[in-house]
């Protein structure tokens, strides 16, 4: 308890130095190298897939030419293993000279020329998780300035090889250092993931004033079990986590692994829908040069992205767990709209699930229209007491975009508790 108290006091001392960059008012979107390409530095034998400037330039090209950028995927993020094994004679971080011969500044310039943004990786500790030079407390200001001079737009600061007390000093200190550079640099912290992700070890009141987004839990792996473990942890702890998300500060359940090797098409649809309900950052970690058409369609679903990027920034919640192994998630959206996800944990066959909006916490006496996010099908004239059925495939989802088209009266309702209903007229979203 003494350690926890001392860590809290150290962190609280920096509270007044809040992150004031005005960035990431909606969940960030982009591409991140780690899950798909890891720490592959063997450019001799695997030049197409090693961590190199070539890889990041090619992914940036794909974001532009294949329509990702136009949908909001704007960050090209370097993760671990980009550095040389030692700092230079002046103590500066430097990229590996063979894999990044042009330097990070040139890479940033190239990414910027495409209308994209460049993210970079560091570690608050003696070494990165991959064994490369870390950022110790006395190097924070120097490294922040280096990143700014290179034209970096986002920093992910990991926490390998450091202690709780060290992190309580270092993460807020990096906030002040980034502010001091004069460059707007979004800040992703791994701080809570190293402290169990929950209070009292994690002070979310402080964290929301220090970081733009943060990793709460374990790294995602290329498997359905990994996706489920993250969904389970976020759902189990949603009373703590859900209130922390909002414009400029987001819970991060980690990357999208859609397009890799571990998920079926149904499971890929599920990850995209569940991450959207969670108001999660959407960072692709797949090979955009070879991604399948079906995976691309899931990740480029325009209505899905519209929901993810809703300006209210309210994180959704799991509201039901049925004995039938069907779960229901709800996310309130702007203009009295909402998103529903019906998620099947079953592994046998498609399941016909019957319910009504009233059973799903809707109390607004209105007539609703519903649009299926994946098929585009429209259901109109739905009242809250009307029963309806959805057919959900094993490990799959049905996702609805729900919006009122006529108010029958104006009671104080579940949705009114979150925001005042508006009279905006809705139309089906073109998919």
XYZ file of C-alpha atoms in Angstrom:
431
model
C 0.000 0.000 0.000
C 2.886 2.360 0.729
C 4.214 1.795 -2.777
C 0.815 2.503 -4.339
C 0.457 5.681 -2.277
C 3.924 6.915 -3.171
C 3.317 6.240 -6.872
C 0.029 8.150 -6.720
C 1.655 11.145 -5.022
C 4.470 11.253 -7.538
C 2.014 11.162 -10.414
C -0.349 13.687 -8.865
C 2.462 16.187 -8.589
C 2.426 16.434 -12.384
C -1.360 16.680 -12.746
C -1.347 20.388 -13.443
C 0.884 19.782 -16.441
C -1.877 18.298 -18.611
C -1.598 17.244 -22.217
C -2.986 20.194 -24.141
C -2.688 19.281 -27.800
C -6.340 19.232 -28.911
C -5.670 16.020 -30.850
C -7.657 12.826 -31.337
C -11.111 14.230 -30.693
C -12.361 10.994 -32.233
C -10.598 7.621 -31.960
C -7.421 7.648 -34.076
C -7.217 5.506 -37.195
C -4.230 4.222 -39.096
C -1.777 1.389 -39.614
C 0.637 -0.049 -37.051
C 3.427 -2.517 -37.769
C 3.704 -4.628 -34.634
C 1.183 -7.465 -34.692
C 1.814 -8.420 -38.300
C 5.521 -7.662 -38.687
C 6.832 -7.777 -35.086
C 10.602 -7.359 -34.765
C 11.585 -8.814 -38.109
C 14.939 -7.180 -38.839
C 16.188 -9.761 -41.364
C 16.207 -7.573 -44.447
C 18.728 -9.807 -46.168
C 16.458 -12.841 -46.295
C 13.056 -11.146 -45.986
C 13.354 -7.699 -47.558
C 9.621 -7.364 -48.200
C 8.591 -7.831 -44.572
C 11.426 -6.555 -42.398
C 11.145 -3.410 -40.273
C 12.559 -0.841 -42.667
C 11.778 2.470 -44.304
C 10.749 0.517 -47.408
C 7.978 -1.261 -45.482
C 6.552 1.951 -44.053
C 6.703 3.785 -47.366
C 4.873 0.947 -49.091
C 2.178 0.845 -46.408
C 1.768 4.615 -46.685
C 1.337 4.230 -50.436
C -1.337 1.580 -49.894
C -3.240 3.800 -47.465
C -3.534 6.397 -50.219
C -4.014 4.318 -53.360
C -6.462 1.792 -51.883
C -8.831 4.282 -50.306
C -7.862 3.933 -46.638
C -6.765 7.526 -46.197
C -10.054 8.866 -47.574
C -11.901 6.913 -44.883
C -9.790 8.342 -42.046
C -6.914 5.887 -41.712
C -4.195 8.523 -41.492
C -1.414 7.315 -39.177
C 1.542 5.211 -40.315
C 3.023 3.955 -37.054
C 6.461 2.497 -36.471
C 6.712 0.153 -33.496
C 9.728 -1.459 -31.800
C 13.039 -2.416 -33.462
C 13.507 0.658 -35.663
C 16.529 1.952 -33.738
C 20.223 1.266 -33.882
C 21.396 -0.806 -30.930
C 23.156 2.182 -29.364
C 22.583 5.937 -29.190
C 25.019 8.129 -31.086
C 27.960 10.024 -29.585
C 25.654 12.886 -28.544
C 23.262 10.522 -26.818
C 20.612 10.827 -29.530
C 18.349 8.028 -30.654
C 19.172 7.048 -34.219
C 17.485 4.661 -36.644
C 19.225 1.532 -37.838
C 21.432 2.846 -40.665
C 20.950 -0.178 -42.912
C 17.174 -0.502 -42.570
C 16.436 3.246 -42.417
C 19.262 4.728 -44.507
C 17.361 7.936 -45.267
C 16.536 8.591 -41.596
C 13.237 9.165 -39.813
C 13.000 12.804 -40.877
C 12.996 11.792 -44.536
C 10.419 9.093 -43.841
C 8.207 11.614 -42.039
C 8.540 14.017 -44.966
C 7.477 11.291 -47.372
C 4.480 10.291 -45.250
C 3.465 13.940 -44.899
C 3.713 14.434 -48.662
C 0.940 11.856 -48.993
C -1.268 13.693 -46.524
C -0.624 11.134 -43.782
C 0.952 11.250 -40.316
C 3.905 9.351 -38.881
C 3.934 7.650 -35.498
C 6.999 6.339 -33.691
C 7.770 4.041 -30.766
C 9.787 4.578 -27.603
C 10.059 2.909 -24.224
C 10.158 4.491 -20.787
C 12.925 2.375 -19.342
C 16.459 1.241 -19.884
C 15.579 -0.736 -23.024
C 12.645 -1.259 -25.335
C 10.810 -4.563 -25.124
C 12.909 -5.719 -28.092
C 16.195 -4.757 -26.425
C 16.849 -1.438 -28.155
C 17.754 1.820 -26.363
C 15.055 2.981 -23.974
C 14.255 6.468 -22.741
C 15.426 6.987 -19.171
C 14.134 9.856 -17.053
C 17.070 12.093 -17.877
C 16.597 11.483 -21.623
C 12.882 12.333 -21.870
C 13.272 15.958 -22.927
C 16.030 15.103 -25.384
C 14.006 12.348 -27.057
C 10.839 14.442 -27.209
C 12.777 17.178 -28.976
C 14.322 14.652 -31.359
C 10.896 13.312 -32.317
C 9.606 16.836 -32.862
C 12.587 17.770 -35.023
C 12.000 14.682 -37.145
C 8.384 15.716 -37.736
C 6.803 12.844 -35.813
C 3.038 13.150 -35.247
C 2.459 10.461 -32.616
C 4.499 8.756 -29.919
C 3.728 5.364 -28.422
C 5.672 5.086 -25.163
C 5.991 1.527 -23.900
C 6.973 0.514 -20.379
C 9.398 -2.415 -20.497
C 12.350 -2.409 -18.090
C 10.930 0.154 -15.663
C 9.157 0.182 -12.312
C 5.810 1.559 -11.142
C 7.553 4.463 -9.432
C 9.634 5.156 -12.526
C 6.529 5.192 -14.723
C 4.683 7.507 -12.339
C 7.470 10.030 -12.835
C 8.176 9.395 -16.502
C 4.825 9.305 -18.269
C 3.657 12.731 -17.014
C 7.153 14.092 -17.593
C 6.964 13.047 -21.246
C 3.638 14.911 -21.478
C 5.377 18.104 -20.367
C 8.292 17.437 -22.712
C 6.029 16.939 -25.730
C 4.122 20.117 -24.871
C 7.393 22.001 -24.625
C 8.531 21.051 -28.141
C 5.852 23.261 -29.672
C 4.875 20.466 -32.070
C 1.506 18.742 -31.794
C 2.388 15.120 -31.054
C -0.327 12.658 -30.051
C 0.691 10.575 -27.051
C -0.083 6.895 -26.527
C 0.842 5.500 -23.113
C 1.261 1.870 -22.134
C 1.318 2.911 -18.477
C -1.925 1.268 -17.233
C -1.160 -2.052 -18.953
C 1.955 -2.399 -16.790
C 0.002 -1.673 -13.608
C -2.838 -4.139 -14.067
C -5.137 -1.724 -15.869
C -7.340 -0.937 -12.865
C -7.480 1.284 -9.762
C -5.917 1.794 -7.298
C -2.708 1.125 -9.220
C -4.083 3.091 -12.187
C -5.359 6.620 -11.589
C -7.583 7.245 -14.593
C -8.414 10.794 -13.537
C -4.745 11.594 -13.942
C -4.284 9.447 -17.033
C -6.981 11.223 -19.033
C -5.056 14.445 -18.499
C -1.693 12.975 -19.442
C -2.268 10.788 -22.525
C -4.412 10.835 -25.666
C -4.842 7.067 -25.519
C -3.514 4.231 -23.449
C -3.146 0.497 -23.539
C -5.065 -1.045 -20.628
C -4.485 -4.756 -21.079
C -2.433 -7.493 -22.755
C -1.049 -7.335 -26.284
C -3.345 -8.770 -28.897
C -2.181 -11.911 -30.691
C -3.298 -13.285 -34.032
C -6.017 -15.515 -32.596
C -9.727 -15.528 -31.764
C -8.903 -16.494 -28.169
C -6.892 -13.307 -27.850
C -9.750 -11.175 -29.168
C -12.176 -12.854 -26.750
C -9.859 -12.343 -23.774
C -9.716 -8.606 -24.522
C -13.488 -8.330 -24.975
C -14.010 -10.246 -21.718
C -11.624 -8.035 -19.751
C -13.094 -4.796 -21.084
C -16.633 -6.006 -20.425
C -15.861 -7.275 -16.932
C -14.310 -3.920 -16.021
C -16.560 -1.629 -18.057
C -17.860 0.254 -15.015
C -14.316 1.521 -14.443
C -13.185 1.871 -18.049
C -16.222 3.196 -19.908
C -16.386 6.632 -18.213
C -12.721 7.327 -19.012
C -13.121 7.379 -22.795
C -14.021 10.540 -24.652
C -12.744 13.133 -27.110
C -8.970 13.375 -26.753
C -8.552 10.379 -24.395
C -9.310 6.775 -25.339
C -9.053 3.267 -23.964
C -7.062 1.167 -26.426
C -7.843 -2.577 -26.651
C -4.992 -2.884 -29.193
C -4.738 -3.451 -32.918
C -7.152 -4.870 -35.468
C -5.854 -8.248 -36.649
C -8.368 -8.547 -39.492
C -6.624 -9.654 -42.687
C -4.019 -11.830 -40.993
C -4.177 -15.554 -40.245
C -6.016 -16.116 -36.970
C -9.612 -15.016 -37.629
C -12.384 -16.377 -39.793
C -14.501 -13.924 -41.769
C -17.231 -14.056 -39.111
C -14.685 -13.422 -36.356
C -13.212 -10.550 -38.357
C -16.630 -8.928 -38.593
C -17.005 -9.416 -34.868
C -13.707 -7.768 -33.956
C -14.497 -4.744 -36.114
C -17.975 -4.375 -34.626
C -16.873 -4.834 -31.012
C -13.940 -2.408 -31.341
C -16.351 0.122 -32.824
C -18.764 -0.304 -29.927
C -15.832 0.276 -27.554
C -14.973 3.575 -29.308
C -11.550 2.019 -29.819
C -8.696 3.358 -31.917
C -8.702 1.587 -35.282
C -5.110 0.644 -36.027
C -4.765 -1.930 -38.780
C -1.903 -4.383 -38.361
C -1.936 -6.397 -41.537
C -0.169 -6.434 -44.869
C -2.072 -3.878 -46.922
C -0.239 -5.000 -50.061
C -1.885 -8.434 -50.016
C -5.048 -7.999 -47.926
C -8.085 -9.913 -49.211
C -11.091 -8.171 -50.679
C -13.359 -9.494 -47.921
C -11.089 -8.196 -45.144
C -10.766 -4.841 -46.876
C -14.549 -4.547 -47.117
C -14.899 -5.159 -43.379
C -12.264 -2.585 -42.487
C -13.540 -0.013 -44.990
C -17.210 -0.240 -44.019
C -18.289 3.397 -44.136
C -21.174 3.131 -41.690
C -18.965 1.237 -39.229
C -16.371 4.003 -39.410
C -19.055 6.670 -39.017
C -20.173 4.964 -35.800
C -16.635 4.557 -34.529
C -15.928 8.221 -35.196
C -19.113 9.534 -33.597
C -18.291 12.975 -32.144
C -19.841 12.287 -28.735
C -17.076 9.765 -28.114
C -19.115 7.654 -25.682
C -17.737 4.159 -25.207
C -20.361 1.415 -25.435
C -21.129 -1.307 -22.937
C -22.196 -4.922 -22.800
C -25.796 -4.774 -21.566
C -26.888 -8.421 -21.740
C -25.431 -11.915 -21.437
C -28.029 -14.522 -22.300
C -28.027 -18.200 -21.315
C -28.132 -18.889 -25.038
C -24.576 -17.449 -25.204
C -25.764 -14.368 -27.042
C -24.416 -11.051 -25.787
C -25.722 -7.587 -26.601
C -23.649 -4.410 -26.671
C -25.000 -0.856 -26.910
C -23.269 2.407 -27.762
C -25.107 5.770 -27.580
C -24.402 8.073 -30.521
C -25.074 11.676 -31.414
C -28.526 12.879 -32.498
C -30.239 10.231 -30.325
C -28.953 7.427 -32.523
C -27.281 4.309 -31.150
C -25.429 1.200 -32.240
C -26.354 -2.329 -31.198
C -24.218 -5.435 -31.571
C -25.709 -8.891 -31.158
C -22.720 -11.184 -30.595
C -22.775 -14.977 -30.594
C -20.398 -16.982 -28.411
C -21.893 -20.147 -29.849
C -19.859 -22.603 -31.908
C -22.635 -24.849 -33.235
C -24.948 -23.157 -35.740
C -26.678 -19.846 -36.537
C -28.969 -18.761 -33.713
C -32.319 -16.983 -34.007
C -32.415 -14.392 -31.230
C -35.702 -12.707 -30.352
C -35.898 -9.494 -28.351
C -37.264 -5.929 -28.465
C -35.782 -2.488 -28.034
C -37.582 -2.197 -24.699
C -35.683 -5.244 -23.441
C -32.459 -3.519 -24.520
C -32.934 -0.443 -22.291
C -34.708 1.744 -24.854
C -37.464 3.772 -23.182
C -37.918 6.624 -25.661
C -41.470 6.415 -27.000
C -40.545 6.753 -30.641
C -40.678 5.015 -33.967
C -37.250 3.821 -35.034
C -35.516 2.902 -38.224
C -32.706 0.391 -38.198
C -29.901 -0.165 -40.686
C -27.839 -3.338 -40.662
C -24.239 -2.114 -40.675
C -22.932 -5.007 -42.761
C -25.793 -5.760 -45.175
C -27.337 -2.300 -45.449
C -30.826 -3.760 -44.935
C -33.347 -1.251 -43.570
C -36.087 -2.020 -41.051
C -38.502 0.856 -40.598
C -41.403 1.563 -38.258
C -39.963 -0.260 -35.243
C -41.485 0.599 -31.856
C -39.782 -0.231 -28.582
C -42.249 -3.000 -27.677
C -42.130 -4.670 -31.087
C -40.421 -8.058 -31.009
C -37.869 -8.752 -33.720
C -35.505 -11.580 -34.612
C -31.877 -11.534 -35.712
C -29.950 -14.557 -36.972
C -26.391 -14.568 -35.642
C -23.727 -16.915 -36.993
C -21.355 -18.751 -34.623
C -18.616 -16.348 -33.420
C -20.386 -13.717 -35.455
C -22.346 -10.515 -35.029
C -25.337 -8.657 -36.289
C -24.777 -4.914 -35.930
C -27.497 -2.293 -36.142
C -27.451 1.460 -36.504
C -30.624 2.593 -34.736
C -32.186 6.057 -35.035
C -35.584 7.604 -34.233
C -37.663 8.831 -37.148
C -40.654 10.029 -35.120
C -41.142 10.888 -31.438
C -44.487 9.884 -29.958
C -43.845 11.809 -26.739
C -40.828 13.202 -24.873
C -40.275 11.320 -21.579
C -37.013 11.466 -19.706
C -35.363 8.378 -21.093
C -32.285 6.234 -21.055
C -30.836 8.157 -23.981
C -31.914 11.521 -22.597
C -29.710 10.882 -19.584
C -26.728 11.056 -21.902
C -27.688 13.865 -24.224
C -30.705 15.862 -25.332
C -32.573 14.382 -28.297
C -32.506 16.468 -31.424
C -34.955 16.672 -34.254
C -32.474 15.881 -37.014
C -34.083 13.844 -39.773
C -32.230 10.597 -40.504
C -31.758 8.878 -43.808
C -30.290 5.442 -44.498
C -26.519 5.557 -44.745
C -25.141 4.700 -48.221
C -22.844 1.695 -47.914
